[in-house]
PDB file of C-alpha atoms in Angstrom:
ATOM      1  CA  MET W  27      65.804  86.768 -39.094  1.00 49.00           C
ATOM      2  CA  SER W  28      64.066  85.897 -35.831  1.00 51.00           C
ATOM      3  CA  GLN W  29      65.903  86.465 -32.570  1.00 56.00           C
ATOM      4  CA  ILE W  30      66.552  83.444 -30.383  1.00 53.00           C
ATOM      5  CA  ILE W  31      65.451  84.116 -26.816  1.00 49.00           C
ATOM      6  CA  GLU W  32      67.197  81.991 -24.231  1.00 50.00           C
ATOM      7  CA  PRO W  33      65.017  80.734 -21.387  1.00 54.00           C
ATOM      8  CA  ALA W  34      65.488  82.542 -18.079  1.00 58.00           C
ATOM      9  CA  LEU W  35      67.541  80.700 -15.511  1.00 64.00           C
ATOM     10  CA  SER W  36      65.840  79.467 -12.380  1.00 77.00           C
ATOM     11  CA  LEU W  37      67.054  80.833  -9.040  1.00 76.00           C
ATOM     12  CA  GLN W  38      68.841  77.546  -8.347  1.00 81.00           C
ATOM     13  CA  GLU W  39      70.551  77.593 -11.753  1.00 83.00           C
ATOM     14  CA  GLU W  40      71.572  81.230 -11.311  1.00 86.00           C
ATOM     15  CA  ASN W  41      73.002  80.446  -7.877  1.00 85.00           C
ATOM     16  CA  ARG W  42      75.029  77.559  -9.319  1.00 88.00           C
ATOM     17  CA  ARG W  43      76.332  79.861 -12.062  1.00 89.00           C
ATOM     18  CA  GLN W  44      77.340  82.492  -9.505  1.00 89.00           C
ATOM     19  CA  LEU W  45      78.891  79.823  -7.294  1.00 90.00           C
ATOM     20  CA  GLY W  46      81.065  78.640 -10.178  1.00 90.00           C
ATOM     21  CA  ALA W  47      82.130  82.181 -11.015  1.00 89.00           C
ATOM     22  CA  PHE W  48      82.993  82.891  -7.397  1.00 88.00           C
ATOM     23  CA  LEU W  49      85.005  79.675  -7.037  1.00 91.00           C
ATOM     24  CA  ARG W  50      86.998  80.476 -10.142  1.00 90.00           C
ATOM     25  CA  ALA W  51      87.674  84.040  -8.990  1.00 88.00           C
ATOM     26  CA  ARG W  52      88.912  82.794  -5.613  1.00 87.00           C
ATOM     27  CA  ARG W  53      91.053  80.090  -7.217  1.00 88.00           C
ATOM     28  CA  GLU W  54      92.691  82.560  -9.596  1.00 88.00           C
ATOM     29  CA  SER W  55      93.390  85.041  -6.796  1.00 86.00           C
ATOM     30  CA  LEU W  56      95.573  82.647  -4.780  1.00 84.00           C
ATOM     31  CA  ASP W  57      99.353  82.465  -4.936  1.00 79.00           C
ATOM     32  CA  PRO W  58     100.514  78.819  -5.227  1.00 78.00           C
ATOM     33  CA  GLN W  59     103.878  79.593  -3.643  1.00 69.00           C
ATOM     34  CA  ARG W  60     102.303  81.163  -0.567  1.00 70.00           C
ATOM     35  CA  LEU W  61     100.297  77.971  -0.093  1.00 65.00           C
ATOM     36  CA  GLY W  62     103.462  75.888  -0.286  1.00 63.00           C
ATOM     37  CA  LEU W  63     102.616  74.244  -3.608  1.00 65.00           C
ATOM     38  CA  PRO W  64     105.602  73.134  -5.708  1.00 60.00           C
ATOM     39  CA  ARG W  65     106.474  74.751  -9.004  1.00 60.00           C
ATOM     40  CA  SER W  66     105.378  72.433 -11.822  1.00 59.00           C
ATOM     41  CA  GLY W  67     105.771  73.818 -15.289  1.00 59.00           C
ATOM     42  CA  ARG W  68     104.548  77.050 -16.776  1.00 64.00           C
ATOM     43  CA  ARG W  69     101.117  78.226 -15.646  1.00 65.00           C
ATOM     44  CA  ARG W  70      98.787  79.399 -18.378  1.00 67.00           C
ATOM     45  CA  THR W  71      96.330  80.951 -15.930  1.00 68.00           C
ATOM     46  CA  PRO W  72      96.867  82.919 -12.691  1.00 73.00           C
ATOM     47  CA  GLY W  73      96.327  81.372  -9.301  1.00 82.00           C
ATOM     48  CA  LEU W  74      95.753  77.717  -8.575  1.00 87.00           C
ATOM     49  CA  ARG W  75      94.855  74.974 -11.006  1.00 87.00           C
ATOM     50  CA  ARG W  76      91.603  73.093 -10.497  1.00 90.00           C
ATOM     51  CA  GLU W  77      93.471  69.919  -9.674  1.00 90.00           C
ATOM     52  CA  GLU W  78      95.365  71.769  -6.930  1.00 88.00           C
ATOM     53  CA  VAL W  79      92.148  72.982  -5.316  1.00 90.00           C
ATOM     54  CA  ALA W  80      90.751  69.452  -5.553  1.00 90.00           C
ATOM     55  CA  MET W  81      93.890  68.077  -3.899  1.00 90.00           C
ATOM     56  CA  LEU W  82      93.760  70.639  -1.064  1.00 89.00           C
ATOM     57  CA  ALA W  83      90.063  69.968  -0.487  1.00 89.00           C
ATOM     58  CA  ASP W  84      90.473  66.190  -0.874  1.00 91.00           C
ATOM     59  CA  VAL W  85      87.787  65.959  -3.572  1.00 90.00           C
ATOM     60  CA  GLY W  86      87.814  64.596  -7.107  1.00 92.00           C
ATOM     61  CA  VAL W  87      89.116  66.832  -9.879  1.00 92.00           C
ATOM     62  CA  THR W  88      86.147  66.043 -12.105  1.00 94.00           C
ATOM     63  CA  TRP W  89      83.689  66.773  -9.293  1.00 93.00           C
ATOM     64  CA  TYR W  90      85.344  70.098  -8.490  1.00 93.00           C
ATOM     65  CA  THR W  91      85.409  70.999 -12.191  1.00 93.00           C
ATOM     66  CA  TRP W  92      81.685  70.353 -12.422  1.00 94.00           C
ATOM     67  CA  LEU W  93      81.103  72.485  -9.318  1.00 92.00           C
ATOM     68  CA  GLU W  94      83.024  75.360 -10.871  1.00 91.00           C
ATOM     69  CA  GLN W  95      81.134  74.898 -14.130  1.00 91.00           C
ATOM     70  CA  GLY W  96      77.844  75.378 -12.297  1.00 89.00           C
ATOM     71  CA  ARG W  97      76.571  71.839 -12.713  1.00 90.00           C
ATOM     72  CA  ASP W  98      74.044  70.315 -10.324  1.00 87.00           C
ATOM     73  CA  VAL W  99      76.349  68.273  -8.071  1.00 86.00           C
ATOM     74  CA  ASN W 100      74.638  68.830  -4.670  1.00 86.00           C
ATOM     75  CA  PRO W 101      77.689  69.407  -2.436  1.00 88.00           C
ATOM     76  CA  SER W 102      77.455  68.594   1.259  1.00 90.00           C
ATOM     77  CA  SER W 103      78.323  70.999   4.081  1.00 89.00           C
ATOM     78  CA  VAL W 104      81.428  68.961   4.912  1.00 90.00           C
ATOM     79  CA  VAL W 105      82.709  69.104   1.343  1.00 90.00           C
ATOM     80  CA  MET W 106      81.914  72.805   0.948  1.00 91.00           C
ATOM     81  CA  THR W 107      83.762  73.518   4.188  1.00 91.00           C
ATOM     82  CA  ALA W 108      86.805  71.732   2.748  1.00 90.00           C
ATOM     83  CA  VAL W 109      86.533  73.710  -0.508  1.00 92.00           C
ATOM     84  CA  ALA W 110      86.193  76.989   1.401  1.00 90.00           C
ATOM     85  CA  LYS W 111      89.293  76.125   3.427  1.00 89.00           C
ATOM     86  CA  ALA W 112      91.258  75.150   0.313  1.00 89.00           C
ATOM     87  CA  LEU W 113      90.380  78.486  -1.274  1.00 90.00           C
ATOM     88  CA  GLN W 114      91.361  80.414   1.884  1.00 87.00           C
ATOM     89  CA  CYS W 115      87.853  81.865   2.207  1.00 87.00           C
ATOM     90  CA  SER W 116      87.049  84.330   4.963  1.00 84.00           C
ATOM     91  CA  PRO W 117      83.976  83.559   7.120  1.00 83.00           C
ATOM     92  CA  THR W 118      81.946  85.997   5.000  1.00 80.00           C
ATOM     93  CA  GLU W 119      83.121  84.351   1.775  1.00 85.00           C
ATOM     94  CA  ALA W 120      82.443  80.874   3.184  1.00 86.00           C
ATOM     95  CA  ARG W 121      78.924  81.925   4.135  1.00 85.00           C
ATOM     96  CA  HIS W 122      78.447  83.263   0.601  1.00 86.00           C
ATOM     97  CA  LEU W 123      79.546  79.897  -0.818  1.00 86.00           C
ATOM     98  CA  PHE W 124      77.083  78.044   1.383  1.00 88.00           C
ATOM     99  CA  VAL W 125      74.179  80.292   0.413  1.00 86.00           C
ATOM    100  CA  LEU W 126      74.920  79.889  -3.305  1.00 88.00           C
ATOM    101  CA  ALA W 127      75.252  76.109  -2.848  1.00 89.00           C
ATOM    102  CA  GLY W 128      71.831  75.947  -1.195  1.00 88.00           C
ATOM    103  CA  LEU W 129      73.267  74.885   2.173  1.00 87.00           C
ATOM    104  CA  PRO W 130      72.376  76.218   5.650  1.00 84.00           C
ATOM    105  CA  PRO W 131      74.610  79.288   6.102  1.00 76.00           C
ATOM    106  CA  GLY W 132      74.908  78.583   9.823  1.00 69.00           C
ATOM    107  CA  GLU W 133      77.037  75.528   8.989  1.00 68.00           C
ATOM    108  CA  ALA W 134      79.662  77.611   7.181  1.00 70.00           C
ATOM    109  CA  PRO W 135      83.085  77.970   8.841  1.00 72.00           C
ATOM    110  CA  GLN W 136      83.103  80.823  11.338  1.00 67.00           C
ATOM    111  CA  ALA W 137      85.841  83.153  12.427  1.00 57.00           C
ATOM    112  CA  ALA W 138      87.864  82.052  15.398  1.00 49.00           C
ATOM    113  CA  CYS W 139      86.171  83.461  18.454  1.00 47.00           C
ATOM    114  CA  CYS W 140      88.282  85.728  20.578  1.00 45.00           C
ATOM    115  CA  GLU W 141      86.849  85.882  24.070  1.00 50.00           C
ATOM    116  CA  GLY W 142      89.180  88.631  25.199  1.00 57.00           C
ATOM    117  CA  ILE W 143      87.984  92.223  25.338  1.00 68.00           C
ATOM    118  CA  SER W 144      90.269  94.857  23.864  1.00 74.00           C
ATOM    119  CA  GLU W 145      91.566  97.764  25.930  1.00 81.00           C
ATOM    120  CA  GLY W 146      89.626 100.109  23.642  1.00 80.00           C
ATOM    121  CA  THR W 147      86.377  98.305  24.392  1.00 83.00           C
ATOM    122  CA  ARG W 148      87.090  98.476  28.113  1.00 86.00           C
ATOM    123  CA  ARG W 149      87.714 102.232  27.879  1.00 89.00           C
ATOM    124  CA  LEU W 150      84.491 102.668  25.923  1.00 90.00           C
ATOM    125  CA  LEU W 151      82.452 100.954  28.636  1.00 92.00           C
ATOM    126  CA  ASP W 152      84.142 102.990  31.359  1.00 91.00           C
ATOM    127  CA  THR W 153      83.608 106.216  29.425  1.00 93.00           C
ATOM    128  CA  LEU W 154      79.871 105.515  29.302  1.00 94.00           C
ATOM    129  CA  MET W 155      79.659 105.594  33.113  1.00 93.00           C
ATOM    130  CA  PRO W 156      77.320 106.127  34.887  1.00 93.00           C
ATOM    131  CA  LYS W 157      75.154 104.822  32.065  1.00 95.00           C
ATOM    132  CA  PRO W 158      74.845 101.026  32.468  1.00 96.00           C
ATOM    133  CA  ALA W 159      76.476  99.301  29.503  1.00 95.00           C
ATOM    134  CA  SER W 160      77.554  95.818  28.464  1.00 95.00           C
ATOM    135  CA  ILE W 161      78.816  93.854  25.464  1.00 93.00           C
ATOM    136  CA  GLN W 162      76.690  90.815  24.628  1.00 93.00           C
ATOM    137  CA  LYS W 163      77.071  88.006  22.121  1.00 91.00           C
ATOM    138  CA  PRO W 164      74.206  86.873  19.872  1.00 90.00           C
ATOM    139  CA  ASN W 165      73.415  84.064  22.364  1.00 92.00           C
ATOM    140  CA  PHE W 166      73.019  86.671  25.166  1.00 94.00           C
ATOM    141  CA  ASP W 167      76.343  85.878  26.840  1.00 95.00           C
ATOM    142  CA  ILE W 168      77.701  88.960  28.627  1.00 95.00           C
ATOM    143  CA  VAL W 169      81.391  89.324  27.779  1.00 92.00           C
ATOM    144  CA  ALA W 170      82.073  92.804  29.191  1.00 93.00           C
ATOM    145  CA  TRP W 171      80.320  95.378  31.377  1.00 94.00           C
ATOM    146  CA  ASN W 172      80.840  98.519  33.396  1.00 94.00           C
ATOM    147  CA  ASP W 173      80.204  98.988  37.109  1.00 93.00           C
ATOM    148  CA  SER W 174      76.845 100.677  36.602  1.00 94.00           C
ATOM    149  CA  PHE W 175      75.476  97.678  34.731  1.00 96.00           C
ATOM    150  CA  GLY W 176      76.353  95.361  37.613  1.00 94.00           C
ATOM    151  CA  HIS W 177      74.810  97.688  40.186  1.00 93.00           C
ATOM    152  CA  LEU W 178      71.692  98.116  38.070  1.00 95.00           C
ATOM    153  CA  MET W 179      71.153  94.357  37.878  1.00 94.00           C
ATOM    154  CA  GLY W 180      72.179  93.651  41.475  1.00 93.00           C
ATOM    155  CA  VAL W 181      75.091  91.345  40.648  1.00 93.00           C
ATOM    156  CA  ASP W 182      78.863  91.319  40.885  1.00 93.00           C
ATOM    157  CA  PHE W 183      79.952  89.723  37.616  1.00 93.00           C
ATOM    158  CA  ASN W 184      83.352  88.946  39.076  1.00 91.00           C
ATOM    159  CA  ASP W 185      81.632  86.524  41.452  1.00 93.00           C
ATOM    160  CA  ILE W 186      79.739  84.816  38.623  1.00 93.00           C
ATOM    161  CA  PRO W 187      81.459  82.043  36.610  1.00 93.00           C
ATOM    162  CA  PRO W 188      81.988  83.078  32.960  1.00 91.00           C
ATOM    163  CA  GLU W 189      79.703  80.284  31.729  1.00 92.00           C
ATOM    164  CA  ASP W 190      76.856  81.726  33.837  1.00 95.00           C
ATOM    165  CA  ARG W 191      77.195  85.298  32.543  1.00 96.00           C
ATOM    166  CA  ASN W 192      74.212  85.114  30.231  1.00 97.00           C
ATOM    167  CA  CYS W 193      71.147  87.380  30.376  1.00 96.00           C
ATOM    168  CA  ILE W 194      68.653  84.545  29.996  1.00 96.00           C
ATOM    169  CA  TYR W 195      70.446  82.152  32.353  1.00 97.00           C
ATOM    170  CA  LEU W 196      70.735  84.847  35.043  1.00 97.00           C
ATOM    171  CA  PHE W 197      67.052  85.686  34.707  1.00 96.00           C
ATOM    172  CA  LEU W 198      66.228  82.007  35.178  1.00 96.00           C
ATOM    173  CA  THR W 199      68.592  81.348  38.093  1.00 96.00           C
ATOM    174  CA  HIS W 200      69.617  84.563  39.874  1.00 95.00           C
ATOM    175  CA  PRO W 201      66.960  85.989  42.248  1.00 94.00           C
ATOM    176  CA  ALA W 202      68.461  89.500  42.411  1.00 93.00           C
ATOM    177  CA  TRP W 203      68.744  89.775  38.624  1.00 95.00           C
ATOM    178  CA  ARG W 204      65.192  88.557  38.157  1.00 93.00           C
ATOM    179  CA  ALA W 205      63.859  90.917  40.830  1.00 93.00           C
ATOM    180  CA  ARG W 206      65.364  93.972  39.114  1.00 94.00           C
ATOM    181  CA  LEU W 207      63.258  93.475  35.967  1.00 92.00           C
ATOM    182  CA  GLY W 208      59.750  94.893  35.857  1.00 83.00           C
ATOM    183  CA  LYS W 209      56.855  93.008  34.228  1.00 78.00           C
ATOM    184  CA  ARG W 210      58.551  89.723  35.105  1.00 74.00           C
ATOM    185  CA  ASP W 211      55.576  87.652  33.968  1.00 73.00           C
ATOM    186  CA  ASP W 212      56.168  88.848  30.391  1.00 86.00           C
ATOM    187  CA  VAL W 213      59.970  88.628  30.392  1.00 90.00           C
ATOM    188  CA  LEU W 214      60.203  84.831  30.236  1.00 92.00           C
ATOM    189  CA  ALA W 215      58.073  84.588  27.082  1.00 92.00           C
ATOM    190  CA  ILE W 216      60.076  87.419  25.522  1.00 92.00           C
ATOM    191  CA  PHE W 217      63.364  85.670  26.269  1.00 93.00           C
ATOM    192  CA  VAL W 218      62.041  82.461  24.709  1.00 93.00           C
ATOM    193  CA  SER W 219      61.091  84.344  21.526  1.00 91.00           C
ATOM    194  CA  TYR W 220      64.452  86.154  21.495  1.00 92.00           C
ATOM    195  CA  PHE W 221      66.464  82.954  21.723  1.00 93.00           C
ATOM    196  CA  ARG W 222      64.320  81.104  19.180  1.00 89.00           C
ATOM    197  CA  ALA W 223      64.922  83.876  16.649  1.00 88.00           C
ATOM    198  CA  ALA W 224      68.649  84.076  17.419  1.00 86.00           C
ATOM    199  CA  MET W 225      69.076  80.296  17.186  1.00 85.00           C
ATOM    200  CA  ALA W 226      67.475  79.982  13.743  1.00 78.00           C
ATOM    201  CA  GLU W 227      70.861  80.136  11.989  1.00 76.00           C
ATOM    202  CA  HIS W 228      72.596  77.955  14.571  1.00 76.00           C
ATOM    203  CA  ARG W 229      70.577  74.752  14.494  1.00 72.00           C
ATOM    204  CA  GLY W 230      72.914  71.838  15.068  1.00 75.00           C
ATOM    205  CA  ASP W 231      75.656  74.067  16.497  1.00 80.00           C
ATOM    206  CA  PRO W 232      76.816  72.173  19.630  1.00 84.00           C
ATOM    207  CA  ALA W 233      77.427  75.370  21.614  1.00 88.00           C
ATOM    208  CA  TRP W 234      73.959  76.740  20.905  1.00 90.00           C
ATOM    209  CA  GLU W 235      72.268  73.387  21.490  1.00 90.00           C
ATOM    210  CA  ALA W 236      74.108  73.068  24.815  1.00 92.00           C
ATOM    211  CA  LYS W 237      72.994  76.563  25.798  1.00 94.00           C
ATOM    212  CA  LEU W 238      69.371  75.709  25.065  1.00 94.00           C
ATOM    213  CA  ALA W 239      69.651  72.429  26.993  1.00 94.00           C
ATOM    214  CA  ARG W 240      71.029  74.362  29.952  1.00 95.00           C
ATOM    215  CA  PHE W 241      68.031  76.708  29.923  1.00 96.00           C
ATOM    216  CA  PHE W 242      65.728  73.680  29.864  1.00 95.00           C
ATOM    217  CA  ALA W 243      67.588  72.078  32.777  1.00 96.00           C
ATOM    218  CA  VAL W 244      67.177  75.066  35.106  1.00 96.00           C
ATOM    219  CA  SER W 245      63.691  76.157  34.041  1.00 95.00           C
ATOM    220  CA  PRO W 246      60.828  73.781  33.196  1.00 95.00           C
ATOM    221  CA  GLU W 247      58.804  76.935  32.449  1.00 94.00           C
ATOM    222  CA  PHE W 248      61.287  77.984  29.762  1.00 95.00           C
ATOM    223  CA  GLU W 249      61.182  74.511  28.217  1.00 95.00           C
ATOM    224  CA  ALA W 250      57.377  74.402  28.296  1.00 94.00           C
ATOM    225  CA  LEU W 251      57.089  77.767  26.531  1.00 92.00           C
ATOM    226  CA  TRP W 252      59.716  76.712  23.990  1.00 92.00           C
ATOM    227  CA  HIS W 253      57.631  73.690  22.967  1.00 90.00           C
ATOM    228  CA  GLN W 254      54.219  75.354  23.293  1.00 89.00           C
ATOM    229  CA  ARG W 255      54.827  78.547  21.335  1.00 80.00           C
ATOM    230  CA  ASN W 256      56.631  79.478  18.143  1.00 80.00           C
ATOM    231  CA  ASP W 257      56.914  83.231  18.629  1.00 84.00           C
ATOM    232  CA  VAL W 258      60.097  84.908  17.416  1.00 85.00           C
ATOM    233  CA  ARG W 259      61.275  88.369  18.292  1.00 85.00           C
ATOM    234  CA  GLY W 260      64.421  90.346  17.600  1.00 83.00           C
ATOM    235  CA  VAL W 261      66.132  92.448  20.256  1.00 84.00           C
ATOM    236  CA  GLU W 262      65.178  96.063  19.781  1.00 85.00           C
ATOM    237  CA  ASN W 263      65.520  99.514  21.280  1.00 89.00           C
ATOM    238  CA  GLN W 264      62.716 100.088  23.758  1.00 89.00           C
ATOM    239  CA  LEU W 265      61.790 101.487  27.156  1.00 92.00           C
ATOM    240  CA  LYS W 266      62.602  98.961  29.843  1.00 92.00           C
ATOM    241  CA  LEU W 267      61.055  98.910  33.303  1.00 93.00           C
ATOM    242  CA  PHE W 268      63.242  98.210  36.333  1.00 94.00           C
ATOM    243  CA  SER W 269      62.254  97.568  39.922  1.00 91.00           C
ATOM    244  CA  HIS W 270      64.904  98.559  42.443  1.00 90.00           C
ATOM    245  CA  PRO W 271      64.874  98.032  46.241  1.00 89.00           C
ATOM    246  CA  GLN W 272      66.295 101.527  46.907  1.00 88.00           C
ATOM    247  CA  LEU W 273      64.965 103.470  43.921  1.00 89.00           C
ATOM    248  CA  GLY W 274      61.575 101.890  43.286  1.00 91.00           C
ATOM    249  CA  ASP W 275      60.271 101.514  39.748  1.00 93.00           C
ATOM    250  CA  PHE W 276      61.806 103.503  36.902  1.00 95.00           C
ATOM    251  CA  GLN W 277      62.301 103.268  33.140  1.00 95.00           C
ATOM    252  CA  LEU W 278      65.445 103.482  31.051  1.00 96.00           C
ATOM    253  CA  GLN W 279      65.798 103.604  27.278  1.00 96.00           C
ATOM    254  CA  GLN W 280      67.449 100.436  26.004  1.00 95.00           C
ATOM    255  CA  MET W 281      69.805 101.150  23.086  1.00 94.00           C
ATOM    256  CA  TYR W 282      71.726  98.616  20.987  1.00 91.00           C
ATOM    257  CA  TRP W 283      74.644  99.072  18.608  1.00 88.00           C
ATOM    258  CA  TYR W 284      75.864  96.126  16.578  1.00 79.00           C
ATOM    259  CA  SER W 285      79.400  95.221  15.575  1.00 66.00           C
ATOM    260  CA  ALA W 286      80.423  93.715  12.238  1.00 51.00           C
ATOM    261  CA  PRO W 287      80.134  91.097  10.866  1.00 49.00           C
ATOM    262  CA  ARG W 288      76.448  90.320  10.772  1.00 48.00           C
ATOM    263  CA  ASN W 289      75.244  88.635  13.943  1.00 53.00           C
ATOM    264  CA  GLY W 290      78.272  89.965  15.785  1.00 68.00           C
ATOM    265  CA  SER W 291      78.364  91.145  19.386  1.00 83.00           C
ATOM    266  CA  ARG W 292      76.246  94.100  20.391  1.00 89.00           C
ATOM    267  CA  LEU W 293      76.755  97.026  22.733  1.00 92.00           C
ATOM    268  CA  LEU W 294      73.830  97.603  25.101  1.00 94.00           C
ATOM    269  CA  VAL W 295      73.494 100.983  26.832  1.00 96.00           C
ATOM    270  CA  TYR W 296      70.686 102.211  29.105  1.00 96.00           C
ATOM    271  CA  LEU W 297      69.808 105.929  28.905  1.00 96.00           C
ATOM    272  CA  PRO W 298      67.572 108.019  31.210  1.00 95.00           C
ATOM    273  CA  VAL W 299      64.340 109.427  29.781  1.00 94.00           C
ATOM    274  CA  ASP W 300      62.924 111.263  32.814  1.00 95.00           C
ATOM    275  CA  ASP W 301      63.723 112.486  36.316  1.00 95.00           C
ATOM    276  CA  ALA W 302      63.357 109.014  37.799  1.00 93.00           C
ATOM    277  CA  GLY W 303      65.909 107.663  35.338  1.00 93.00           C
ATOM    278  CA  GLU W 304      68.313 110.535  36.032  1.00 94.00           C
ATOM    279  CA  LYS W 305      67.974 109.846  39.760  1.00 94.00           C
ATOM    280  CA  ALA W 306      68.724 106.168  39.151  1.00 92.00           C
ATOM    281  CA  LEU W 307      71.900 106.973  37.211  1.00 92.00           C
ATOM    282  CA  THR W 308      73.058 109.371  39.919  1.00 93.00           C
ATOM    283  CA  TRP W 309      72.626 106.580  42.484  1.00 91.00           C
ATOM    284  CA  LEU W 310      74.507 104.118  40.252  1.00 89.00           C
ATOM    285  CA  GLU W 311      77.372 106.594  39.892  1.00 87.00           C
ATOM    286  CA  GLU W 312      77.626 106.907  43.679  1.00 88.00           C
ATOM    287  CA  GLN W 313      77.747 103.118  44.066  1.00 84.00           C
ATOM    288  CA  ALA W 314      80.665 102.898  41.655  1.00 74.00           C
ATOM    289  CA  LYS W 315      82.827 105.348  43.625  1.00 69.00           C
TER     290      LYS W 315
END
């Protein structure tokens, strides 16, 4: 008797199958009572019923059933956001849903952003003294720093409005910050490639689009490079050249550590690699006293 070989699923079909399985698993893991749903007869399966998910997401029961069955229903980002919310998905789970549905993952619901810095993070930055250190968001906003970092870059962050505390914006607008960076002719193009790469998953995000528009508004050179070139570059550990009015030129090793989840904030620390760097850190330590 000949064996029947089923045709292999395409990537799209396999994603739809996995999407359906994931939706069902999430639905069955939820407690109806915790979601405030009324008791209505004996439940034959754990978790929510399909019609309850459809009600919470404000979609049709038949449509949601087809989605869970892995049919080709082409959900929109708005609808998938509603489904993710109805199923109490975490940001990571919502992103997973979007990827499986063939939607831009950057449009998935994100975790609520907490701008505050924990006491532990503050102690970490202070402990790293006199090594310059800061916490930066993926869009290059600086959300925390130690004294050495401010002295290294020639700025007092307390005098800078929070919306201006951004590495790229300060390079474009702050003379002292710009003057502290060596090889300044190359830095602008590098920043353009950094931001283009970082923004790839945030197209259409109002906050990111506003940030880019702000860079354009203060720097025609930034805007020209953005439209002329398509280079992308990820931030990386490297030797960085500084030019200091008291210390002259010196290099420090730039080191990054990343927080979870993916694309979370990153800790930037500068380390000495030679006598000139050690001398620079000694000077920074004296300034912080």
